[in-house]
CSV table of C-alpha atoms in Angstrom, one decimal:
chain,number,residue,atom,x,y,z
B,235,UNK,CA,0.0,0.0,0.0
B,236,UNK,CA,1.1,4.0,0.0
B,237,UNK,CA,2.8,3.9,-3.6
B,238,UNK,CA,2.8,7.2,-5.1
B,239,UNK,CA,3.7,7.4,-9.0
B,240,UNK,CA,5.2,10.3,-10.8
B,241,UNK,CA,5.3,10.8,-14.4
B,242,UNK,CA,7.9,11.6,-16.5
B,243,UNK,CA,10.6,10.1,-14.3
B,244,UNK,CA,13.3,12.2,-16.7
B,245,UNK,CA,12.7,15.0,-18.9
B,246,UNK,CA,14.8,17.3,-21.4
B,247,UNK,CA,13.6,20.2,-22.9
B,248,UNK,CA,14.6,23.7,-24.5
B,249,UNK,CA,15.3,27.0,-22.4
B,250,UNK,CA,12.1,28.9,-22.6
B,251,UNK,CA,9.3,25.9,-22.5
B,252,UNK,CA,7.3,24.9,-19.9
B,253,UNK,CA,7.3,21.1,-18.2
B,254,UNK,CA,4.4,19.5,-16.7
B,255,UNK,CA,5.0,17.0,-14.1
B,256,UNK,CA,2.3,14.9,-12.5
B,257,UNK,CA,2.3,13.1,-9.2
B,258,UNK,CA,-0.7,10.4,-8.9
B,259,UNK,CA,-1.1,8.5,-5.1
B,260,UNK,CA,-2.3,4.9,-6.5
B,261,UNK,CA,-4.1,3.4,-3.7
B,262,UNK,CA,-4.8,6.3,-1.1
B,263,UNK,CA,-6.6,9.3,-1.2
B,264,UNK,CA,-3.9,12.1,-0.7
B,265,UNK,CA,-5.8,15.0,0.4
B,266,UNK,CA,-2.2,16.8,0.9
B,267,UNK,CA,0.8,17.0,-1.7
B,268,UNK,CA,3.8,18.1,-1.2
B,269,UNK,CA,6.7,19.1,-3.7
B,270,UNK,CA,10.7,18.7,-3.2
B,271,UNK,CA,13.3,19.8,-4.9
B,272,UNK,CA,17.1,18.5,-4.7
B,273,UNK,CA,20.3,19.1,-6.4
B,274,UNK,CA,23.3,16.8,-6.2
B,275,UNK,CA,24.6,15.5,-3.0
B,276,UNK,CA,22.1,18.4,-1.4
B,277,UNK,CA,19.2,17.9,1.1
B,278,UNK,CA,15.7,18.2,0.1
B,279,UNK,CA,13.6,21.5,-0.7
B,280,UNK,CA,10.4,21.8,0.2
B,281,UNK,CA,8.6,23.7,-2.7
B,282,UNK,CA,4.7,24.1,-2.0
B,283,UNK,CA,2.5,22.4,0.3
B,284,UNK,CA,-0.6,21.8,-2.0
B,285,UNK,CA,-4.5,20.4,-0.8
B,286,UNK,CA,-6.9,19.0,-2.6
B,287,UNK,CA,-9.3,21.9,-4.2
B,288,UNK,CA,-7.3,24.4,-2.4
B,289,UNK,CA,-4.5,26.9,-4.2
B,290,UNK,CA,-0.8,25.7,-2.9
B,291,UNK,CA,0.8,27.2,0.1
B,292,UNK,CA,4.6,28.4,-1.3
B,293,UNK,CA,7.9,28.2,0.3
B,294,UNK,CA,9.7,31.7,0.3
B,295,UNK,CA,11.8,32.1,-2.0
B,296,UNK,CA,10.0,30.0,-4.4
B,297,UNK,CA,7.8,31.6,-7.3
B,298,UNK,CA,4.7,30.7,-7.8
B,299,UNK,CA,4.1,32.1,-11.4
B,300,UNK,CA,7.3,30.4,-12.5
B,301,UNK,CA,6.2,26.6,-10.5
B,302,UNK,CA,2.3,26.5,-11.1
B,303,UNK,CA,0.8,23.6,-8.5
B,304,UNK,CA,-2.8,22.0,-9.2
B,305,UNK,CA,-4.4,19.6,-6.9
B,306,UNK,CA,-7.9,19.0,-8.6
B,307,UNK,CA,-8.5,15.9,-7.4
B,308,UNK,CA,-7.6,13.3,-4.1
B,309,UNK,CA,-5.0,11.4,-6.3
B,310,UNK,CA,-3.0,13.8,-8.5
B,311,UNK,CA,-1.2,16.7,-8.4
B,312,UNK,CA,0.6,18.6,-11.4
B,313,UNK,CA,3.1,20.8,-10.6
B,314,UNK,CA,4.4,23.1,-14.5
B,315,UNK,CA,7.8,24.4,-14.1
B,316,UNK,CA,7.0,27.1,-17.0
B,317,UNK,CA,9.6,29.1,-18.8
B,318,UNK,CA,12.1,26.7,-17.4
B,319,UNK,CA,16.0,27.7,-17.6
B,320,UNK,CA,19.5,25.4,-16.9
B,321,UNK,CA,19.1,26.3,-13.2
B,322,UNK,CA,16.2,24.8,-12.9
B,323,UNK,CA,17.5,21.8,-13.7
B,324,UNK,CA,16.8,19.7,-10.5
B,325,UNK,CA,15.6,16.4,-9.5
B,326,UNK,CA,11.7,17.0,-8.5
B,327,UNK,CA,10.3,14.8,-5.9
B,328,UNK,CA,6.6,14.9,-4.9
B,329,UNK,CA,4.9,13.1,-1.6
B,330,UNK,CA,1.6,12.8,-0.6
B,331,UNK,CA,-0.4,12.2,2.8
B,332,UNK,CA,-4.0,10.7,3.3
B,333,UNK,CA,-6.2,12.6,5.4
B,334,UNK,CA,-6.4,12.0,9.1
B,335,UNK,CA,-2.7,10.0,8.9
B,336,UNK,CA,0.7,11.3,9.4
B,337,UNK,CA,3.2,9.6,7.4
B,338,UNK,CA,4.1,11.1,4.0
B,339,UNK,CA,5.2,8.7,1.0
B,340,UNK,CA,7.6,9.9,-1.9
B,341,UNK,CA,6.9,9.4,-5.3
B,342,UNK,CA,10.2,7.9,-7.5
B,343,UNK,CA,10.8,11.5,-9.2
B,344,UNK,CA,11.4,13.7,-12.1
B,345,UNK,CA,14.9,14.1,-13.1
B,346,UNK,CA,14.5,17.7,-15.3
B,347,UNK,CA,17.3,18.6,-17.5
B,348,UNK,CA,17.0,22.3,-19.1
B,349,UNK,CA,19.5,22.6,-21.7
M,136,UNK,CA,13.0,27.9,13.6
M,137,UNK,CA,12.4,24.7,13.7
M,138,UNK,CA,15.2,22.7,13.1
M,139,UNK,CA,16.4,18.7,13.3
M,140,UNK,CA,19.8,18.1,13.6
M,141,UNK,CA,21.4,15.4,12.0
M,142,UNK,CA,25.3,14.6,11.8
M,143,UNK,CA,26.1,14.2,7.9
M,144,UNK,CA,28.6,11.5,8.1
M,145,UNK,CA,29.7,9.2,6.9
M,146,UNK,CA,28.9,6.9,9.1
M,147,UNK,CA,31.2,3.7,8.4
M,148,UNK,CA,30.0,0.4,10.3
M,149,UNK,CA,31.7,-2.9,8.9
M,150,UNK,CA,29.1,-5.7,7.9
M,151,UNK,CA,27.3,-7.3,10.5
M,152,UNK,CA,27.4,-4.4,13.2
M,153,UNK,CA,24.9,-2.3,14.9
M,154,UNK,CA,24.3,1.2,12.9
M,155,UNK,CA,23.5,4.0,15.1
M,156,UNK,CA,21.7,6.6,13.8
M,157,UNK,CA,21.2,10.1,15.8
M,158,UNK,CA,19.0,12.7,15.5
M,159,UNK,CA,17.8,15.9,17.5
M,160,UNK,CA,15.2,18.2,17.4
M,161,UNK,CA,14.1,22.1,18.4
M,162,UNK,CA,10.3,21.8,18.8
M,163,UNK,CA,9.5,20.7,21.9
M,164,UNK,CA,5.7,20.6,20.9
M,165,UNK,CA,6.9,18.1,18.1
M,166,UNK,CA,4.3,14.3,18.1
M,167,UNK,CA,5.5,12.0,15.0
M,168,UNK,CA,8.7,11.0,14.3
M,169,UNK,CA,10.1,9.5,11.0
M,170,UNK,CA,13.1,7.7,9.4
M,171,UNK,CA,13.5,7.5,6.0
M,172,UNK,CA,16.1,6.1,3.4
M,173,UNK,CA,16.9,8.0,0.3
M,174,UNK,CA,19.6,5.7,-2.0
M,175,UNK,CA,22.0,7.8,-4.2
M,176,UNK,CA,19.7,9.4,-7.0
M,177,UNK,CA,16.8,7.7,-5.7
M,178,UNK,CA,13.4,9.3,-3.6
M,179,UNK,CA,13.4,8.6,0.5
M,180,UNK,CA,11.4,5.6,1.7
M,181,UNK,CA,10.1,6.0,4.7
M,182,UNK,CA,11.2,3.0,6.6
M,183,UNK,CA,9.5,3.7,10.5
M,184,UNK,CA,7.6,5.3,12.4
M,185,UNK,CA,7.6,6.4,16.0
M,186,UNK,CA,4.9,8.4,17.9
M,187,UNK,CA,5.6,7.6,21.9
M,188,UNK,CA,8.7,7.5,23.9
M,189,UNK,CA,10.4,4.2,24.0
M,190,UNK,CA,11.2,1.5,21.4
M,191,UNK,CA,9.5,0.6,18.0
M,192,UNK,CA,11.3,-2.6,16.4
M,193,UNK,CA,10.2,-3.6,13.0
M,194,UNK,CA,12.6,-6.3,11.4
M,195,UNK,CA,16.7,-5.0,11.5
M,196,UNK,CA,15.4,-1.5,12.7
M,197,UNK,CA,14.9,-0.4,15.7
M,198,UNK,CA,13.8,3.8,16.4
M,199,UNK,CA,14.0,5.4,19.6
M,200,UNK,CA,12.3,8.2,20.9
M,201,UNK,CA,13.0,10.6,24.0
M,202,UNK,CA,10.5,13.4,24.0
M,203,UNK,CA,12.5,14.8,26.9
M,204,UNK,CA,16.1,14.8,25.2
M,205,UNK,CA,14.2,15.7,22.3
M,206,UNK,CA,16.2,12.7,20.5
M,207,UNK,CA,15.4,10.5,18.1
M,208,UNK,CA,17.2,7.6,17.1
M,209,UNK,CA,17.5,4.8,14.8
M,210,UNK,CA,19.7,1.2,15.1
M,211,UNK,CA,20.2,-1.1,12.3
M,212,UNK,CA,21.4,-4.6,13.4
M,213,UNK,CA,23.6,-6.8,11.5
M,214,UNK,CA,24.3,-4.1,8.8
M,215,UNK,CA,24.3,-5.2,4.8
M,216,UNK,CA,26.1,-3.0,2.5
M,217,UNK,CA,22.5,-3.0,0.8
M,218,UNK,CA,21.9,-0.8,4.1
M,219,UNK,CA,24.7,2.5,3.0
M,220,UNK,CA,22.6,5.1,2.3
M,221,UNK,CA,21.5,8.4,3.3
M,222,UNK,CA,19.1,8.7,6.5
M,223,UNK,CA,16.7,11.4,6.8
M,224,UNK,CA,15.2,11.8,10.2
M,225,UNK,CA,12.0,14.0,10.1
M,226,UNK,CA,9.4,15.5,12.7
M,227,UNK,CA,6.1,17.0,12.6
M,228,UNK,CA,4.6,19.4,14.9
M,229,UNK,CA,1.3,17.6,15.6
M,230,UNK,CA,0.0,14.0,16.3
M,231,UNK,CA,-3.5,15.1,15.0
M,232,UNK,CA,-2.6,16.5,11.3
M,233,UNK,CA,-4.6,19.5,10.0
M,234,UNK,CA,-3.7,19.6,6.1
M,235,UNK,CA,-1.1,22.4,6.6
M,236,UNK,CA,0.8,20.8,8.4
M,237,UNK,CA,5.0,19.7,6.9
M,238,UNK,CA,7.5,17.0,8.4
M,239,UNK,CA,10.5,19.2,9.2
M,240,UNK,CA,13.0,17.0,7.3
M,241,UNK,CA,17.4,16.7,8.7
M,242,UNK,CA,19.6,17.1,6.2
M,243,UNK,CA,20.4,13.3,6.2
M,244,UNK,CA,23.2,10.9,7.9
M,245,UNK,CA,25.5,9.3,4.9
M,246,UNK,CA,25.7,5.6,5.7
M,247,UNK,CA,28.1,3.3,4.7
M,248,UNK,CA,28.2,-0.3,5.6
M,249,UNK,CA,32.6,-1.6,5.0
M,250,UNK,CA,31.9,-5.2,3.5
């Protein structure tokens, strides 16, 4: 039980186009979503906190506009990294938590590669 | 600011030996506890769980909690090199999770098991 999915687990793409990345909880209702983000040999980056039917709660620092976050429904989450550029080149890891529980289970993640 | 405090490592422990993992925390208000094991270029997999003070065993792994030391900790018996990884210990503010609540994650233990 608790398997979380992610799709694409790698992607390339141009300077100047936009990514979509989805995160799918396959046997649990998530009503919360989170996004990661780690470089190499760094710790994880907590992005956006995001709830089903609700808009996503940002870290600082992190832009909204440039990472848009949907939740529409209790088993995925999309998270676009538009315009993207080299330095968002990253390793995107999303996990999700049923309602009511307290553990939190990691999708595999997106290995992004802006060239 | 919340914080948990991990040492980075490496942690070297030959084959067969008791890994001991260490891990402290700020928030003295903090309820869940978690271990999780992130492989090089792989996601973190939560591994165990630990909500009261005292001793949770589940298989090699054994987590300890003590709310007063505000220390958490984690052995792994008879250590496999399938065991070196990194070891992220994580905390969350609440034992009854509203949807806003985050796991406050350490920046992860590097362990390596010496065949």
């Amino acid at each position: 039980g608790a398997v979380v999915s992610q799709h694409p687990s790698w992607v390339i793409c141009k300077s100047g186009t936009s990514v979509k990345i989805e995160c799918r909880s396959l046997d649990f209702q998530a009503t919360t979503m989170f996004w990661y983000r780690q470089f190499p040999k760094q710790s994880l980056m907590l992005m956006a906190t995001s709830n089903e039917g609700s808009k996503a709660t940002y870290e600082q620092g992190v832009e909204k506009d440039k990472f848009l976050i949907n939740h529409a429904s209790l088993t995925l989450s999309t998270l676009t990294v538009t315009s993207a550029h080299p330095e968002d080149s990253s390793f995107y890891i999303c996990s999700a938590r049923a309602s009511g529980h307290y553990e939190q289970y990691f999708g595999p993640g997106t290995r992004l590669t802006v060239t | 600011q919340k914080e948990v405090e991990q040492n980075s490592g490496p942690l070297s422990v030959p084959e067969g030996a008791i890994a001991s993992l260490n891990c402290t925390y700020s928030d003295r208000v903090s309820q869940s506890f978690f271990w999780y094991r992130q492989y090089s270029g792989k996601s973190p997999e939560l591994i165990m769980s630990i909500y009261s003070n005292g001793d949770k065993e589940d298989g090699r792994f054994t987590a300890q909690l003590n709310k007063a030391s505000q220390y958490v900790s984690l052995l792994i018996r008879d250590s496999q090199p399938s065991d070196s990884a990194t070891y992220l210990c994580a905390v969350t503010r609440l034992a009854a999770m509203n949807r806003d609540d985050k796991i406050i994650f350490g920046k992860g233990t590097r362990l390596h098991i010496l065949p």
